[in-house]
GROMACS .gro file of C-alpha atoms in nm:
model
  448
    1UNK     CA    1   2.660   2.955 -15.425
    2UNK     CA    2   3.004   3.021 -15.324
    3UNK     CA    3   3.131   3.058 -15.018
    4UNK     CA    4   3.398   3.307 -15.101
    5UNK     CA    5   3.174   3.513 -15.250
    6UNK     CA    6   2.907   3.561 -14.997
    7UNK     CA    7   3.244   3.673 -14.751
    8UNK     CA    8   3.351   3.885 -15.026
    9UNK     CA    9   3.056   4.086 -15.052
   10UNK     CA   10   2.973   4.116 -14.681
   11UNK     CA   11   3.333   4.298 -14.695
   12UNK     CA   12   3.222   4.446 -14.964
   13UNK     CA   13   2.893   4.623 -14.752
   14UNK     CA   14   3.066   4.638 -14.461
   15UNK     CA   15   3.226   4.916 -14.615
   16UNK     CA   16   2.918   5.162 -14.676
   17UNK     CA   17   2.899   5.316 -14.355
   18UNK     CA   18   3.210   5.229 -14.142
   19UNK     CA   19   3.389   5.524 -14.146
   20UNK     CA   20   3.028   5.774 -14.075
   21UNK     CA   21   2.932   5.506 -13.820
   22UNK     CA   22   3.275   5.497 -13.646
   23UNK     CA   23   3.303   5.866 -13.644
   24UNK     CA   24   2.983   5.925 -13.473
   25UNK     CA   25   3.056   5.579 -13.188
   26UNK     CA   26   3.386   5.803 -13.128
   27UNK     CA   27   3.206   6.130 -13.040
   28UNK     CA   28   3.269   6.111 -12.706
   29UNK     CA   29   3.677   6.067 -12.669
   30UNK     CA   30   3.683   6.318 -12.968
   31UNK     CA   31   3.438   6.597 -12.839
   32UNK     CA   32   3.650   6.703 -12.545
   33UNK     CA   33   3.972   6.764 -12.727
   34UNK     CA   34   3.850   7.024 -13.015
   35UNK     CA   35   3.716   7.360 -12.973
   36UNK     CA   36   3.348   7.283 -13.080
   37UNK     CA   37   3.297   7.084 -12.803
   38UNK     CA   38   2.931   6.911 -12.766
   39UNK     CA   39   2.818   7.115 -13.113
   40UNK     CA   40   3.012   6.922 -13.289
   41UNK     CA   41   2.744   6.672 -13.356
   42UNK     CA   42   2.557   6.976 -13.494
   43UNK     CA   43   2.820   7.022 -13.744
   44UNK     CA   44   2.893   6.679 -13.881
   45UNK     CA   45   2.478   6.653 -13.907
   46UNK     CA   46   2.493   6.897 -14.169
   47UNK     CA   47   2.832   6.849 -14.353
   48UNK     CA   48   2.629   6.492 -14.379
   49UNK     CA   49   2.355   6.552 -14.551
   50UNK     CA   50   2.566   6.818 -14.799
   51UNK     CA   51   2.739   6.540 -14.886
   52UNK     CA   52   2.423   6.416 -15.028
   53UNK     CA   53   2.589   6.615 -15.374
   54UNK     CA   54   2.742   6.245 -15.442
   55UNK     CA   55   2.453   6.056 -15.483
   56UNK     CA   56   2.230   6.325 -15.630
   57UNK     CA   57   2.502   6.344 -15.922
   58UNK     CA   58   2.502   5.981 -15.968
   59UNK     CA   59   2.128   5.925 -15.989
   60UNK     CA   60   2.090   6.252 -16.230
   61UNK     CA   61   2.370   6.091 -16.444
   62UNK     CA   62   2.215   5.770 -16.449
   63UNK     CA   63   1.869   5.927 -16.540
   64UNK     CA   64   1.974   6.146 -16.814
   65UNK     CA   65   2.342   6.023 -16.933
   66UNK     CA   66   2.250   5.621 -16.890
   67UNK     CA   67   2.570   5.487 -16.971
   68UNK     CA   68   2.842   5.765 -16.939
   69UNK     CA   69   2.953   5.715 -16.597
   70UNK     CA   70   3.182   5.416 -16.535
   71UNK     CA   71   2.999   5.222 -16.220
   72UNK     CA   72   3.353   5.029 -16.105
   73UNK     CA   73   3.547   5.297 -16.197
   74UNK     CA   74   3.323   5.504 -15.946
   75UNK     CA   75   3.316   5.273 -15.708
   76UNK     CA   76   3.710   5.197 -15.653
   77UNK     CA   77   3.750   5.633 -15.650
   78UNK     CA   78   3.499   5.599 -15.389
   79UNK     CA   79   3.643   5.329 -15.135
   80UNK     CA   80   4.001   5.462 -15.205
   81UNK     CA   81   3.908   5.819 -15.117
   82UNK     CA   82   3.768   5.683 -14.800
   83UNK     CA   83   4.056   5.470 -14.747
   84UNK     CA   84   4.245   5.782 -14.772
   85UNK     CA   85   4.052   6.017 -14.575
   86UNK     CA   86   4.059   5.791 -14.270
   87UNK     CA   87   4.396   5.734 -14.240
   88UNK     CA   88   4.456   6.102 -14.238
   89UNK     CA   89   4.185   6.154 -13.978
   90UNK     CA   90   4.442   5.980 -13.730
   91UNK     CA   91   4.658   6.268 -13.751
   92UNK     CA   92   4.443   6.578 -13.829
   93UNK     CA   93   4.114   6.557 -13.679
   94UNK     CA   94   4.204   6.800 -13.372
   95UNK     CA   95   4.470   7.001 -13.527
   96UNK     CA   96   4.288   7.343 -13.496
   97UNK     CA   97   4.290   7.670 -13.761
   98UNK     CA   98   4.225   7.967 -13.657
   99UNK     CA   99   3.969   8.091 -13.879
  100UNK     CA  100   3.801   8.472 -13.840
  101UNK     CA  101   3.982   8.497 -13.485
  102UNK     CA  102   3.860   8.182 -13.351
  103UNK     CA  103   3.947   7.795 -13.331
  104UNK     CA  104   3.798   7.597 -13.557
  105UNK     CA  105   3.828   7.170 -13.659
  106UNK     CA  106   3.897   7.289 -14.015
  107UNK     CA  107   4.091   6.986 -14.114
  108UNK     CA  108   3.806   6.731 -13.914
  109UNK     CA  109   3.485   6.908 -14.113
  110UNK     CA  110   3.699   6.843 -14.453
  111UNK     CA  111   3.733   6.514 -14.385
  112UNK     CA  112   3.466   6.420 -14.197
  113UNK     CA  113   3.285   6.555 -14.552
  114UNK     CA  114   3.492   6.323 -14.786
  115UNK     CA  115   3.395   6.027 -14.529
  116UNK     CA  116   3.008   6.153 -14.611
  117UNK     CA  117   3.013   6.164 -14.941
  118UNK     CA  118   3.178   5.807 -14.979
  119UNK     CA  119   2.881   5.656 -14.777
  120UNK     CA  120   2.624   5.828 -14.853
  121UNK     CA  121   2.740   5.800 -15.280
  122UNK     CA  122   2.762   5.402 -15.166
  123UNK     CA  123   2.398   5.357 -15.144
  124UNK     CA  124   2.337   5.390 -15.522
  125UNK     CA  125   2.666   5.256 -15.646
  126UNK     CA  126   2.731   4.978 -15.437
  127UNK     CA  127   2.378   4.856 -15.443
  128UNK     CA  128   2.309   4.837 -15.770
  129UNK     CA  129   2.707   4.664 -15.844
  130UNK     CA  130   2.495   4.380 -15.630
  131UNK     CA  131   2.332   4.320 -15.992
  132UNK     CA  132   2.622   4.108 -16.127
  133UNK     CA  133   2.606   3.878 -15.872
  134UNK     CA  134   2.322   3.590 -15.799
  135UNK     CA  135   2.025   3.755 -15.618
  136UNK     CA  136   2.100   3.520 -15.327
  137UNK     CA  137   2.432   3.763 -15.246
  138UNK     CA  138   2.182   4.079 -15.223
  139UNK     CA  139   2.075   3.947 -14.850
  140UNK     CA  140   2.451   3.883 -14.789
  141UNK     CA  141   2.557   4.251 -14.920
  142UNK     CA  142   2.289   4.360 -14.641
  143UNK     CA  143   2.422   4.180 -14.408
  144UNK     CA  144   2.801   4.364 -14.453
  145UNK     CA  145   2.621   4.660 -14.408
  146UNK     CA  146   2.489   4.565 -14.089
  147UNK     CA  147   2.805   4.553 -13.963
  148UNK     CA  148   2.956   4.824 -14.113
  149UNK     CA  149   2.765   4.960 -13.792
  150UNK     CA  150   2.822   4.653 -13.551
  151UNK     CA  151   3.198   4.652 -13.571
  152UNK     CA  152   3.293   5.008 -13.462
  153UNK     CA  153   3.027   5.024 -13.201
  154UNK     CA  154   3.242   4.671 -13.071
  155UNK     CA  155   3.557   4.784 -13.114
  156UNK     CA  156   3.445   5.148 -12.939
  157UNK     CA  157   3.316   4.895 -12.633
  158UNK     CA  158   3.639   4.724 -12.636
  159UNK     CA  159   3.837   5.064 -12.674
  160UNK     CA  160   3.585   5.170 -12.359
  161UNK     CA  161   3.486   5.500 -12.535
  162UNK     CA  162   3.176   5.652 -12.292
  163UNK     CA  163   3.229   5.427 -11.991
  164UNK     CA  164   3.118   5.645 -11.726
  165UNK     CA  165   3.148   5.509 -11.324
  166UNK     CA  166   2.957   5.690 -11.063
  167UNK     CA  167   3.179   5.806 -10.765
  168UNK     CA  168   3.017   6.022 -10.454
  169UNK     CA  169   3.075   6.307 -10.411
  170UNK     CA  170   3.016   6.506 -10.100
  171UNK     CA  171   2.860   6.857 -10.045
  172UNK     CA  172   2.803   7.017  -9.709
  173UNK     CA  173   2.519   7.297  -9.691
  174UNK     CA  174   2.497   7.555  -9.456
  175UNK     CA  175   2.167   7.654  -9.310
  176UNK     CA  176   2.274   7.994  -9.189
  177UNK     CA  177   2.532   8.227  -9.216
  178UNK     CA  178   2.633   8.266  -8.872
  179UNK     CA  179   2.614   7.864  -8.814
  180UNK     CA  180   2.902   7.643  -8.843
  181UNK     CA  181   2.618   7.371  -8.859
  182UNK     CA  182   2.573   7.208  -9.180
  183UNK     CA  183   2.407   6.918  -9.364
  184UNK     CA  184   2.586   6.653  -9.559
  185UNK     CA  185   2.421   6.563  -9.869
  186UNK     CA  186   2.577   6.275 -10.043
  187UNK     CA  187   2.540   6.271 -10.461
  188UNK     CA  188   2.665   6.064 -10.731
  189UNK     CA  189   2.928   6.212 -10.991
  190UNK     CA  190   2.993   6.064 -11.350
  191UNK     CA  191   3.312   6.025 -11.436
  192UNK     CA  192   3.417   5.922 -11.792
  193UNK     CA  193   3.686   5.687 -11.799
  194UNK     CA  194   4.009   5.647 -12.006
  195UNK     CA  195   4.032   5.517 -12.330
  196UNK     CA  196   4.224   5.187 -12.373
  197UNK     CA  197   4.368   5.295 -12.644
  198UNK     CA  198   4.304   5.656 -12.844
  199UNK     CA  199   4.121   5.805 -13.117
  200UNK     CA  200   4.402   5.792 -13.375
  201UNK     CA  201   4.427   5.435 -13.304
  202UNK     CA  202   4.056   5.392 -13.412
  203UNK     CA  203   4.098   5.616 -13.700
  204UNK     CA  204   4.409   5.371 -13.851
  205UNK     CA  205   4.165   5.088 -13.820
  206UNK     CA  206   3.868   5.263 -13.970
  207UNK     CA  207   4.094   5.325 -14.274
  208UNK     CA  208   4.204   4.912 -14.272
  209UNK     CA  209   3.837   4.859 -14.270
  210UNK     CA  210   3.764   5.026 -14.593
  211UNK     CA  211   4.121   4.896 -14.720
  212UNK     CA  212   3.972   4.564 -14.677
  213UNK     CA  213   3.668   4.675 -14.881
  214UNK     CA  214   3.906   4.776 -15.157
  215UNK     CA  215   4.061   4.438 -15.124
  216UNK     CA  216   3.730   4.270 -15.133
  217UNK     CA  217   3.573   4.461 -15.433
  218UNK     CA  218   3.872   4.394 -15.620
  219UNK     CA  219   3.891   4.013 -15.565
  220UNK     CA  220   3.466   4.044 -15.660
  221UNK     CA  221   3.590   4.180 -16.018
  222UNK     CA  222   3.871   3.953 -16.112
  223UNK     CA  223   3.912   3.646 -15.867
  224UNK     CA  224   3.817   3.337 -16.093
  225UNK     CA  225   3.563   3.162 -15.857
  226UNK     CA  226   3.377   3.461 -15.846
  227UNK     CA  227   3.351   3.496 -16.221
  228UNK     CA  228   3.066   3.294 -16.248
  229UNK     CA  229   2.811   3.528 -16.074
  230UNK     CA  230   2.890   3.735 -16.351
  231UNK     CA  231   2.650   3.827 -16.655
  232UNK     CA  232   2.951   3.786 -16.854
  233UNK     CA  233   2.938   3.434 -16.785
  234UNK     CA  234   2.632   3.347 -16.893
  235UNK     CA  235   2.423   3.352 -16.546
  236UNK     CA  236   2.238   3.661 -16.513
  237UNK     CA  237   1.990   3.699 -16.213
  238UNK     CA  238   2.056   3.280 -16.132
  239UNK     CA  239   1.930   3.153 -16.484
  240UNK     CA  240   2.205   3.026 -16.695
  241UNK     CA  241   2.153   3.231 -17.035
  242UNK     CA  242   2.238   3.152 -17.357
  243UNK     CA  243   2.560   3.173 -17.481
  244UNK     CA  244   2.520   3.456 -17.742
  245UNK     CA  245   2.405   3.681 -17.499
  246UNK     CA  246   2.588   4.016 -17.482
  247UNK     CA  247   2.820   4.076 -17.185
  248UNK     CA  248   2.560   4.411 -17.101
  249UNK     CA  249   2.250   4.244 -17.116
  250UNK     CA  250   2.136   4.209 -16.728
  251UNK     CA  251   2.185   4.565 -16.787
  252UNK     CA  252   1.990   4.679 -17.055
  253UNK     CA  253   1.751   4.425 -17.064
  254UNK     CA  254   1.440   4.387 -16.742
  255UNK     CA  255   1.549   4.084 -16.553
  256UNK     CA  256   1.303   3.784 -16.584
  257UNK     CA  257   1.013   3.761 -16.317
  258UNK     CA  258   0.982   3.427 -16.217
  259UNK     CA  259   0.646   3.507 -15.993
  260UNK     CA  260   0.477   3.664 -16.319
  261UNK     CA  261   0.291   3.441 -16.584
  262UNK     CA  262   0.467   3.467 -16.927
  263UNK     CA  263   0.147   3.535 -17.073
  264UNK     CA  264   0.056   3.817 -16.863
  265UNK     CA  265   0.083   4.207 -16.930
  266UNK     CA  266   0.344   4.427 -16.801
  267UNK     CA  267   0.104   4.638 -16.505
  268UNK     CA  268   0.356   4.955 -16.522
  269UNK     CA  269   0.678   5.058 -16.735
  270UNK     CA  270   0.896   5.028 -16.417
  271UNK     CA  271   1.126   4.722 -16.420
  272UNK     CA  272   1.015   4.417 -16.487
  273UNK     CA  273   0.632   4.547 -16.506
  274UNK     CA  274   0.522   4.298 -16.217
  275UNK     CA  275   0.447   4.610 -16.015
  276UNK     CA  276   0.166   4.916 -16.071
  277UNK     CA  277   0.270   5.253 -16.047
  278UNK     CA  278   0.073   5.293 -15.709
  279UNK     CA  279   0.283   4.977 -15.586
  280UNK     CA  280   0.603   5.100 -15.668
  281UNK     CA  281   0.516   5.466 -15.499
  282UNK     CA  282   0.423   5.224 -15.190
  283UNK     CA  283   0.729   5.078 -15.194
  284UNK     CA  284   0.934   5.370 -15.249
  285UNK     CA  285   0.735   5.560 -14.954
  286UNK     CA  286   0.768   5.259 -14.730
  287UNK     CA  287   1.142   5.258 -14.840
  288UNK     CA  288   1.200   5.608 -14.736
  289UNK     CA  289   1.000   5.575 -14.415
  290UNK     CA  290   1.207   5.328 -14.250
  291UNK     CA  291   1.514   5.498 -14.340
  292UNK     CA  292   1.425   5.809 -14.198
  293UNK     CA  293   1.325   5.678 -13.897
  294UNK     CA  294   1.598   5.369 -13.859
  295UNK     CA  295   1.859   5.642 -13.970
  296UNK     CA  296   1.833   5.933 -13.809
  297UNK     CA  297   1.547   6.024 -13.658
  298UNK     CA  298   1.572   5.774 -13.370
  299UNK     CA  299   1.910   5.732 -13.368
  300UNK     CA  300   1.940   6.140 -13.256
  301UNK     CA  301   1.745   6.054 -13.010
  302UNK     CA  302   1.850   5.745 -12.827
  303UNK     CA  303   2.094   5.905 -12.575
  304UNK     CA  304   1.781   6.047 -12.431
  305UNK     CA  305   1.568   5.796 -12.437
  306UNK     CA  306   1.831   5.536 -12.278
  307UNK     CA  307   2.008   5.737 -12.051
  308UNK     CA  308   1.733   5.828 -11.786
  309UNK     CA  309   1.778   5.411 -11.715
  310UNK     CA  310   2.133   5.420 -11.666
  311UNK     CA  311   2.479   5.387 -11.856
  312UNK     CA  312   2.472   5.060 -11.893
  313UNK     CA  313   2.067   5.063 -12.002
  314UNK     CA  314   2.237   5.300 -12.299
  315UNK     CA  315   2.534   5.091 -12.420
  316UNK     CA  316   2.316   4.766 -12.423
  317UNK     CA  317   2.086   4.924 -12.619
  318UNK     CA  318   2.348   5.018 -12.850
  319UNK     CA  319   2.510   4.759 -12.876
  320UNK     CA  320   2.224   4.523 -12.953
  321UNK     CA  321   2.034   4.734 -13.183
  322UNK     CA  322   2.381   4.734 -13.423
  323UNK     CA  323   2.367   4.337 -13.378
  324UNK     CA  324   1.986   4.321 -13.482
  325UNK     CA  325   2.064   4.491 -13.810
  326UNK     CA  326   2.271   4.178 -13.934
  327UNK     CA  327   2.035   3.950 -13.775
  328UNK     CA  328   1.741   4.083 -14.009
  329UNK     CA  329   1.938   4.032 -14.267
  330UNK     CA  330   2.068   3.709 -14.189
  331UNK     CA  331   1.667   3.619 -14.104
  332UNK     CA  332   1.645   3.758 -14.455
  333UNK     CA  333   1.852   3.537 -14.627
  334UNK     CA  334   1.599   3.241 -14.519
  335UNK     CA  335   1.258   3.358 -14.505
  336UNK     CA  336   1.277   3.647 -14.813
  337UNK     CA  337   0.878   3.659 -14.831
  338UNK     CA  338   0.819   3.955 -15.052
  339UNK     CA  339   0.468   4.046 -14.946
  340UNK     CA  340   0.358   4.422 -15.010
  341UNK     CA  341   0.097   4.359 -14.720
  342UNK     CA  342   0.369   4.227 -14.505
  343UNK     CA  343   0.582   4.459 -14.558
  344UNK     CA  344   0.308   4.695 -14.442
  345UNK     CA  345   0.238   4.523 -14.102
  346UNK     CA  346   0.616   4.487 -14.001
  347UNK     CA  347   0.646   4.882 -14.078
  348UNK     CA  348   0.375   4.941 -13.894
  349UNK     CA  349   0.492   4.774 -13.563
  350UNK     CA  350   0.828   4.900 -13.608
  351UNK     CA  351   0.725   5.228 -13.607
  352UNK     CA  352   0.489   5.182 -13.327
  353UNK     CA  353   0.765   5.106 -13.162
  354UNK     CA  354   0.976   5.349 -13.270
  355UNK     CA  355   0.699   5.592 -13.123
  356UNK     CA  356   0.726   5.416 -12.778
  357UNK     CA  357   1.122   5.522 -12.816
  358UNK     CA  358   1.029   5.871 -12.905
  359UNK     CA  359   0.793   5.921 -12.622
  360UNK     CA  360   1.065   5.781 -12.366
  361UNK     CA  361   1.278   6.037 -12.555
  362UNK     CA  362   1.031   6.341 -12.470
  363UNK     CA  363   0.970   6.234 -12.156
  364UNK     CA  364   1.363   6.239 -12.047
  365UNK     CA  365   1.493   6.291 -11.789
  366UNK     CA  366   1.184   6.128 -11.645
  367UNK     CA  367   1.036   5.871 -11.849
  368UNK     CA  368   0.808   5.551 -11.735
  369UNK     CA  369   0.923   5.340 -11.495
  370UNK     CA  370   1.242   5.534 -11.445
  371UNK     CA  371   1.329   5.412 -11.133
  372UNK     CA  372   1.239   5.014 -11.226
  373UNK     CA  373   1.445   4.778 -11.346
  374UNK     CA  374   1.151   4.701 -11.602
  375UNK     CA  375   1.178   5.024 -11.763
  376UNK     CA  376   1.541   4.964 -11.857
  377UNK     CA  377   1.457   4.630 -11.968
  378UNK     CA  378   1.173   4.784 -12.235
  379UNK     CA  379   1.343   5.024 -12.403
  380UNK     CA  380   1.627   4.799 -12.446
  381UNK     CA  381   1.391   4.561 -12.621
  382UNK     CA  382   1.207   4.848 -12.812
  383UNK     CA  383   1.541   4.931 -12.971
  384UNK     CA  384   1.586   4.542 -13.057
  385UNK     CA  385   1.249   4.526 -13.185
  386UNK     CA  386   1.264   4.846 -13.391
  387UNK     CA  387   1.590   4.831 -13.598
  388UNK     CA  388   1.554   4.397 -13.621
  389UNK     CA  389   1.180   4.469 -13.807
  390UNK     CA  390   1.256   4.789 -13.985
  391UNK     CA  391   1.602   4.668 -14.130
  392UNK     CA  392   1.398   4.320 -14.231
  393UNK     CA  393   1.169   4.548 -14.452
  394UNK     CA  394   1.453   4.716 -14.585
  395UNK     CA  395   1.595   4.388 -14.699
  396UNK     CA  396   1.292   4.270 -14.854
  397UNK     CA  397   1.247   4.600 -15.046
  398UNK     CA  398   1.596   4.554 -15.177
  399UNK     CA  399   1.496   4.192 -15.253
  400UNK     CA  400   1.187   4.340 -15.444
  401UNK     CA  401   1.364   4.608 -15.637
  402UNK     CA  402   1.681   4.365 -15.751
  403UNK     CA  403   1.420   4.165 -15.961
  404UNK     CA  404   1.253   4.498 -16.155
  405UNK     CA  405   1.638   4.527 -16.277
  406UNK     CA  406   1.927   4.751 -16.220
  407UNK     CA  407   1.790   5.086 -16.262
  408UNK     CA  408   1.566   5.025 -15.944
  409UNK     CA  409   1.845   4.933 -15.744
  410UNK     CA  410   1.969   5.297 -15.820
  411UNK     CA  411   1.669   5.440 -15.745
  412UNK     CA  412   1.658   5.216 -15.422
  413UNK     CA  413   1.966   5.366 -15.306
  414UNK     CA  414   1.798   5.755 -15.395
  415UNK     CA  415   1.545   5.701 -15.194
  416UNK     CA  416   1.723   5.556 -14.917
  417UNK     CA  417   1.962   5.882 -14.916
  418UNK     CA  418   1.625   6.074 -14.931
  419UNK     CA  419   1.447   5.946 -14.644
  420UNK     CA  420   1.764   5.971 -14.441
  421UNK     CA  421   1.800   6.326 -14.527
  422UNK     CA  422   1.429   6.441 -14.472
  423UNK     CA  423   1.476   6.267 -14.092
  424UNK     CA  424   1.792   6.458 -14.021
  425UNK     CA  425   1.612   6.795 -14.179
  426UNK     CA  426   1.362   6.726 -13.955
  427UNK     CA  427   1.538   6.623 -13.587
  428UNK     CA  428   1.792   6.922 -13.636
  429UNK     CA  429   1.587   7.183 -13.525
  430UNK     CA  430   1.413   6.963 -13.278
  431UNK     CA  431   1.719   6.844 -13.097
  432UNK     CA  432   1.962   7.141 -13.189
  433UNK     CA  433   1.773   7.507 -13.180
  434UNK     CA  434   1.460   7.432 -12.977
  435UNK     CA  435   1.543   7.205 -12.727
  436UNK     CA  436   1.266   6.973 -12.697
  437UNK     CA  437   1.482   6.721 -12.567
  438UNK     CA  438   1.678   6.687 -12.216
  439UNK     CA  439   1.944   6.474 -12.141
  440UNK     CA  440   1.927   6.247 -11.812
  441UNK     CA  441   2.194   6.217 -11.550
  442UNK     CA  442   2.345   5.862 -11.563
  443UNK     CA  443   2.471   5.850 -11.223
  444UNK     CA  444   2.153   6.070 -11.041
  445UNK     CA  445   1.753   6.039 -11.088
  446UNK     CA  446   1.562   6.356 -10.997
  447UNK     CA  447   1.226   6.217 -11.014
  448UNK     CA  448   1.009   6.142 -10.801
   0.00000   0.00000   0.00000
């Protein structure tokens, strides 16, 4: 294995989701500077999942056109249209247009939408690109998109975005009308403080990010010590092959199962046959499962379910939740144990705990152990614990699906866009028009 290559392709994931994951770490310098305000998140959930047009065309061209579309050719559109659409962010994203007599963040929804539809299309381009590489760079690929959510959340720490300090403030109540005689109450105020630097600043380095992608997917193509992980040169899937071999075979032939007798039938017509067809809809449900949950339906609601414990409960568990994403992966990389029933029992605890979360979430402002120090200390921990076991099955599943060929890795990134869309579908209304959820004061607790 190269070196090189394994910090070419964790460039190359990093990529994926940086400019979706930045925008959404930036929320809160951006929100008070357009006219949307606090609906904005409301918007940019939906122009998200409409971008979901990308990846639905790529998966029905790959089904029914195999062959027509041009996978590199798709891919370098992709990363410089991002490129692109976050360097203009820097200067457009709160010019306002006045639109049917009101203000509207044209110019931020139109971008914000071309950012979408690069990540989002990334899941079943870049994924399956991971095929002309050595399987042992699929962990590493995971890995870069672990950060791709790490960094911004670090550099939004560093830039301070959301640092709130709690001042008093002091109101004086009086009992009667005709009484100068009052009561001083004494209360805690948040108050945000200044960026270190500002949101255009961020923007210019979201774009370098996916410039650096560019630069990385490039050098994966052409650089010379990265030609041998290519099927061109004669090692496809880690097995040296012979010589006559066609440049296209890893692609049109099912890779070789090393954990399947020779002698032994083909269980299902999906990949490589090691697999029945009620495994593979496992897998695929599993698949889409953790997504939703690991994607969006948690994530809309860990403000509330952090919060009621204080700022600094919320940013930790930010912070380390984006770090355990890498660490799965980099667990990954050492211990890939493909086991369907442990695959099972790691979802299950994950989303055990990911119910924990949720309850915590529907129980803010006032959750358990509000007022403890141990109650902070949980729920930082539960968010640990939830994304480091959910994003180790998702690694594994990728690990699965690479071996049953190139077409699964497609259809691994499909479902992965699915699940992610069915958990937004779902926490919209929740969150957005009903209102099950309510926020908690970091500076004041109001329970008793």
């Amino acid at each position: 294995m190269s070196l090189l290559t394994h910090l070419l392709t964790c460039l190359f994931g990093m990529g994926s989701w940086v400019s979706i994951n930045g925008l959404w770490v930036e929320l809160p310098l951006i929100v008070p500077q357009i006219p949307e305000g606090w609906y904005l998140p409301s918007y940019l959930s939906v122009i998200i999942q409409m971008a979901n047009i990308g990846p639905l065309f790529v998966t029905l061209m790959h089904r029914f056109r195999p062959g027509a579309l041009n996978e590199t050719a798709v891919i370098y559109t992709i990363i410089s249209l991002g490129t692109v659409a976050s360097f203009l962010l820097g200067f457009f994203w709160k010019e306002p247009v006045v639109v049917a007599g009101a203000s509207r963040s044209v110019a931020l929804f139109v971008l914000t939408f071309f950012l979408a539809v690069v990540d989002c299309t990334s899941s079943v381009t870049f994924l399956p690109f991971t095929m002309r590489l050595q399987p042992q760079y699929l962990t590493t690929y995971y890995i870069g998109e672990g950060v791709s959510g790490l960094l911004p959340a670090l550099v939004a720490l560093v830039q301070g975005v959301g640092v709130v300090h709690c001042i008093n403030s002091t109101q004086s109540l009086n009992h009667t009308l005709n009484s100068s005689d009052g009561a001083v109450t004494f209360d805690l105020q948040a108050q945000y403080q200044p960026a270190n630097f500002s949101a255009e600043a961020f923007f210019f380095f979201l774009s370098a990010m996916m410039l650096v992608c560019l630069l990385a997917f490039l050098l994966l193509n052409y650089h010379p010590s990265v030609a041998r992980e290519h099927p061109s040169s004669r090692y496809t899937n880690g097995v040296k092959q012979p010589a006559q071999k066609k440049r296209n075979w890893a692609e049109k032939k099912p890779m070789m199962d090393p954990y399947r007798p020779a002698n032994q039938k083909p269980r299902s017509s999906f990949g490589t046959g090691s697999y029945s067809w009620l495994q593979v809809c496992y897998i695929f449900v599993v698949l889409a499962w953790v997504n939703a949950l690991s994607n969006t339906v948690l994530p809309s609601v860990q403000s509330y379910s952090c919060l009621p414990y204080g700022n600094n409960t919320y940013h930790l568990s930010v912070a380390l939740a984006a770090l355990s994403n890498p660490l799965a992966c980099f667990i990954a990389m050492f211990f890939p144990i493909r086991s369907l029933l442990l695959m099972g029992a790691l979802t299950g605890i994950g989303s055990a705990v990911g119910a924990y979360i949720m309850g915590m979430a529907v129980l803010s402002p006032c959750p358990l152990m509000v007022n403890d120090t141990a109650g902070g200390t949980i729920i930082v921990l539960a968010w640990i614990l939830f994304i480091l076991t959910l994003s180790y099955v998702k690694v594994i599943i990728g690990v699965i699906l690479r071996e049953e060929g190139h077409s699964a890795l497609v259809w691994c990134g499909a479902v992965v866009q699915l699940g992610s869309l069915l958990g937004a579908v779902t926490m919209f209304p929740l969150v957005n028009v009903y209102g099950y959820f309510s926020s908690g004061d970091p500076c004041n607790t109001k329970c008793t």
